[in-house]
Short mmCIF file of C-alpha atoms in Angstrom, two decimals:
data_model
loop_
_atom_site.label_atom_id
_atom_site.label_comp_id
_atom_site.label_asym_id
_atom_site.label_seq_id
_atom_site.Cartn_x
_atom_site.Cartn_y
_atom_site.Cartn_z
CA MET A 119 -12.23 -17.33 -17.05
CA GLY A 120 -13.37 -14.61 -14.77
CA ILE A 121 -12.06 -13.30 -11.29
CA GLY A 122 -13.36 -15.33 -8.55
CA ARG A 123 -14.34 -14.13 -5.09
CA ILE A 124 -10.91 -14.99 -3.45
CA GLU A 125 -9.10 -13.25 -6.33
CA PHE A 126 -11.26 -10.31 -6.04
CA ILE A 127 -10.25 -9.96 -2.47
CA ARG A 128 -6.67 -10.42 -3.18
CA LEU A 129 -6.84 -7.76 -5.88
CA THR A 130 -7.57 -5.26 -3.11
CA GLY A 131 -3.86 -6.30 -2.20
CA LEU A 132 -2.73 -4.01 -4.93
CA ALA A 133 -4.01 -1.21 -2.76
CA LEU A 134 -3.61 -2.66 0.89
CA THR A 135 -1.26 -5.71 1.31
CA GLY A 136 0.72 -8.38 -0.52
CA THR A 137 3.28 -11.06 -0.25
CA MET A 138 4.80 -11.70 3.09
CA ILE A 139 8.59 -10.76 3.20
CA ASP A 140 10.04 -9.17 6.23
CA PRO A 141 12.25 -6.29 5.35
CA PHE A 142 14.57 -6.96 8.05
CA GLN A 143 15.37 -10.57 6.76
CA ALA A 144 15.05 -10.83 2.97
CA VAL A 145 16.53 -7.41 1.96
CA LEU A 146 19.38 -5.06 2.45
CA THR A 147 18.53 -1.99 4.25
CA HIS A 148 21.20 0.73 4.96
CA ASP A 149 20.41 4.31 6.21
CA GLU A 150 17.62 5.31 3.93
CA TYR A 151 18.44 2.63 1.23
CA TYR A 152 16.19 -0.39 0.57
CA ILE A 153 17.23 -3.11 -1.91
CA ASN A 154 15.14 -6.17 -2.52
CA LYS A 155 16.97 -8.35 -5.17
CA LYS A 156 14.37 -11.13 -4.99
CA LEU A 157 11.64 -8.79 -6.21
CA GLY A 158 14.13 -6.63 -8.24
CA ILE A 159 13.52 -3.30 -6.65
CA MET A 160 15.24 -0.48 -4.82
CA PHE A 161 14.40 2.87 -3.43
CA THR A 162 15.31 5.38 -0.71
CA ILE A 163 13.03 6.17 2.15
CA PRO A 164 12.57 9.69 3.54
CA LYS A 165 15.25 10.92 5.92
CA SER A 166 14.27 10.38 9.65
CA TRP A 167 11.54 8.07 8.66
CA GLY A 168 11.83 4.24 9.65
CA PHE A 169 10.53 0.84 8.96
CA ILE A 170 7.78 -0.95 10.86
CA LYS A 171 8.18 -4.54 11.59
CA ILE A 172 5.56 -6.80 9.86
CA GLN A 173 4.55 -8.33 13.20
CA ASP A 174 3.78 -4.73 14.50
CA PHE A 175 1.52 -4.13 11.46
CA GLY A 176 -0.77 -7.04 12.53
CA LYS A 177 -2.13 -4.92 15.54
CA LEU A 178 -2.89 -1.83 13.34
CA LYS A 179 -4.88 -3.95 10.79
CA GLU A 180 -6.86 -5.72 13.63
CA GLU A 181 -7.88 -2.23 15.08
CA GLN A 182 -8.75 -0.70 11.96
CA ILE A 183 -12.42 -0.41 11.19
CA LEU A 184 -13.42 -1.41 7.55
CA ASP A 185 -16.38 -0.45 5.50
CA ASP A 186 -19.65 -2.04 6.70
CA TYR A 187 -19.87 -5.81 5.92
CA CYS A 188 -16.18 -6.12 5.34
CA ASP A 189 -15.42 -5.27 8.90
CA TYR A 190 -17.24 -8.46 9.89
CA ILE A 191 -15.25 -10.54 7.75
CA LYS A 192 -11.85 -8.58 7.77
CA ASP A 193 -9.98 -11.69 9.30
CA ASP A 194 -10.92 -13.65 6.31
CA ILE A 195 -9.86 -10.54 4.14
CA TYR A 196 -6.49 -10.14 5.83
CA GLU A 197 -5.80 -13.77 5.77
CA GLU A 198 -6.23 -13.72 1.98
CA LEU A 199 -4.24 -10.70 1.43
CA GLY A 200 -1.32 -11.70 3.60
CA ASP A 201 1.18 -8.83 4.83
CA PRO A 202 2.88 -5.99 3.12
CA ILE A 203 6.36 -6.25 1.78
CA CYS A 204 7.61 -3.11 3.42
CA ILE A 205 6.16 -0.45 5.68
CA VAL A 206 7.93 2.93 6.29
CA THR A 207 6.48 5.65 8.47
CA LYS A 208 7.39 9.12 9.69
CA TYR A 209 6.61 8.48 13.40
CA TYR A 210 8.20 4.87 13.72
CA GLU A 211 9.39 5.31 17.25
CA ASN A 212 7.01 4.46 20.10
CA LEU A 213 7.50 7.73 21.91
CA PRO A 214 4.93 9.66 23.96
CA LYS A 215 5.10 12.75 21.83
CA HIS A 216 3.82 10.59 18.91
CA GLU A 217 0.81 9.29 20.61
CA GLY A 218 -2.46 10.24 18.80
CA LEU A 219 -0.68 11.69 15.75
CA PHE A 220 -1.43 10.34 12.36
CA SER A 221 1.82 9.41 10.78
CA PRO A 222 2.46 9.71 7.01
CA THR A 223 3.29 6.18 5.74
CA ILE A 224 4.50 4.43 2.52
CA ILE A 225 3.48 0.90 2.09
CA LEU A 226 4.89 -1.61 -0.61
CA ASN A 227 2.73 -4.36 -1.89
CA VAL A 228 3.66 -7.02 -4.34
CA ASN A 229 1.85 -9.93 -5.64
CA HIS A 230 2.70 -12.29 -8.28
CA GLU A 231 0.21 -12.74 -11.06
CA THR A 232 -0.05 -16.47 -10.41
CA ASP A 233 -1.72 -15.49 -7.03
CA LEU A 234 -4.67 -13.92 -8.96
CA GLU A 235 -6.38 -16.46 -10.95
CA GLY A 236 -7.80 -15.30 -14.23
CA SER A 237 -5.72 -11.84 -14.20
CA SER A 238 -3.29 -13.35 -16.89
CA LEU A 239 -6.20 -13.08 -19.23
CA LEU A 240 -6.69 -9.36 -18.48
CA ASP A 241 -4.78 -6.38 -19.59
CA PHE A 242 -3.16 -4.35 -16.74
CA GLU A 243 -5.69 -1.51 -16.99
CA SER A 244 -8.55 -3.93 -16.39
CA VAL A 245 -6.81 -5.42 -13.36
CA LEU A 246 -6.29 -1.79 -12.09
CA ASN A 247 -10.07 -1.23 -12.44
CA ILE A 248 -10.95 -4.33 -10.59
CA SER A 249 -8.59 -3.52 -7.92
CA LYS A 250 -10.13 -0.03 -7.49
CA LEU A 251 -13.63 -1.60 -7.19
CA ALA A 252 -12.38 -4.07 -4.72
CA THR A 253 -10.81 -1.38 -2.60
CA SER A 254 -13.85 0.87 -2.56
CA ASN A 255 -15.76 -2.11 -1.00
CA ILE A 256 -13.32 -2.28 1.77
CA LEU A 257 -12.12 1.16 2.89
CA LYS A 258 -14.64 3.49 4.02
CA GLU A 259 -15.54 6.33 1.54
CA PHE A 260 -12.77 5.28 -0.82
CA LYS A 261 -12.75 7.58 -3.82
CA VAL A 262 -10.14 8.20 -6.79
CA ILE A 263 -9.96 11.74 -7.31
CA LYS A 264 -7.32 12.03 -10.00
CA LYS A 265 -5.70 9.83 -12.45
CA TYR A 266 -2.38 10.89 -14.05
CA GLU A 267 -0.72 9.97 -17.43
CA PRO A 268 1.35 6.81 -17.15
CA PHE A 269 5.16 7.44 -16.56
CA GLU A 270 8.14 5.22 -16.81
CA ILE A 271 10.72 3.94 -14.31
CA SER A 272 13.48 1.63 -15.75
CA GLY A 273 11.58 1.27 -18.85
CA VAL A 274 8.48 0.07 -17.00
CA SER A 275 5.09 1.84 -17.14
CA PHE A 276 3.75 3.13 -13.84
CA TYR A 277 0.13 4.21 -13.28
CA GLU A 278 -0.54 7.00 -10.72
CA PHE A 279 -3.69 7.89 -8.74
CA ASP A 280 -4.86 10.21 -6.10
CA ALA A 281 -7.49 9.09 -3.76
CA THR A 282 -9.13 9.67 -0.43
CA TYR A 283 -10.63 7.54 2.26
CA LEU A 284 -11.82 7.66 5.91
CA TYR A 285 -9.53 5.95 8.39
CA GLU A 286 -11.49 4.69 11.47
CA HIS A 287 -9.71 2.92 14.41
CA LYS A 288 -11.33 1.77 17.60
CA ASP A 289 -9.29 4.05 19.73
CA LEU A 290 -10.26 7.14 17.61
CA ILE A 291 -13.14 9.23 18.51
CA ASP A 292 -13.59 10.68 15.04
CA PRO A 293 -12.43 9.21 11.62
CA ILE A 294 -9.58 10.77 9.78
CA LYS A 295 -9.56 11.82 6.25
CA VAL A 296 -6.68 10.29 4.43
CA ASP A 297 -5.17 11.54 1.24
CA LEU A 298 -3.69 8.52 -0.56
CA LYS A 299 -1.15 8.62 -3.52
CA ILE A 300 -0.93 5.34 -5.53
CA PHE A 301 1.77 3.87 -7.85
CA LYS A 302 1.11 0.71 -9.67
CA ALA A 303 3.10 -1.30 -12.25
CA LYS A 304 3.58 -4.88 -13.62
CA HIS A 305 7.18 -6.00 -14.23
CA ASN A 306 8.34 -9.61 -14.65
CA GLY A 307 5.06 -11.21 -13.52
CA TYR A 308 4.71 -9.33 -10.44
CA PHE A 309 2.22 -6.59 -9.63
CA TYR A 310 3.94 -3.66 -7.80
CA ASP A 311 1.87 -1.29 -5.67
CA PHE A 312 3.12 1.79 -3.67
CA ASN A 313 0.54 3.45 -1.33
CA CYS A 314 1.61 6.80 0.24
CA HIS A 315 -0.75 7.83 3.05
CA GLN A 316 -0.88 11.49 4.43
CA SER A 317 -3.65 13.53 6.08
CA ILE A 318 -3.96 17.02 4.92
CA GLU A 319 -6.92 17.40 7.35
CA LYS A 320 -4.61 16.58 10.38
CA LYS A 321 -1.65 18.67 8.86
CA GLN A 322 0.40 15.65 8.49
CA ILE A 323 1.61 16.24 4.83
CA ALA A 324 4.34 14.57 2.99
CA HIS A 325 4.07 15.83 -0.61
CA ASN A 326 7.82 16.53 -0.94
CA GLU A 327 8.75 13.16 0.71
CA PHE A 328 6.44 11.16 -1.58
CA LYS A 329 7.81 12.95 -4.59
CA ALA A 330 11.48 12.22 -3.61
CA PHE A 331 10.51 8.59 -2.82
CA LYS A 332 8.84 8.21 -6.26
CA ASN A 333 12.01 9.53 -7.92
CA SER A 334 14.19 7.09 -6.07
CA ILE A 335 12.32 4.07 -7.22
CA LYS A 336 14.45 1.69 -9.46
CA LEU A 337 13.58 -1.79 -10.91
CA ILE A 338 16.67 -4.04 -11.16
#
């Protein structure tokens, strides 16, 4: 059995979005701590950063311009993908001084393997390759520029990639080159995906914050 069209779209969720769970309703958050017992994960977010509510993320998705044909069917794409588990960003407060700034952001996405028909017949690296292909068909000029050796967190293998893409938004005159760090893992039947967005071009850099975040992840 192969991966169908809907599953192909959903695999993009390993880099974009995933199961809908509002972090303010289904998990424990305290200061910089995030604990989700249902999904078996905990981590700390960068100091002075904050959560974005899932409903606020909808507007951001609607106004982002996707690659070519996908922009015309993005409502269908987002319907299949659902919403992220958790979004953390640097400029989370709606303040005048933040207007027009690119905000470094961490997005957690989770999909259960049963949501992806045919994925159980593939090894995880094959699923990763399909995910990258699907993402490259949606994000403008998406390119993986570095693949790291796998590392372990709580005895689970994680795969790390660096990538870039162009972020276009209807309110932006020019697109923004985004630098993306990706961590992916499979644990207890779930695909876990962490996407860390920054823009070196716009001097909105969060290397240290992303490193500290990575080191704080625990699977429970």
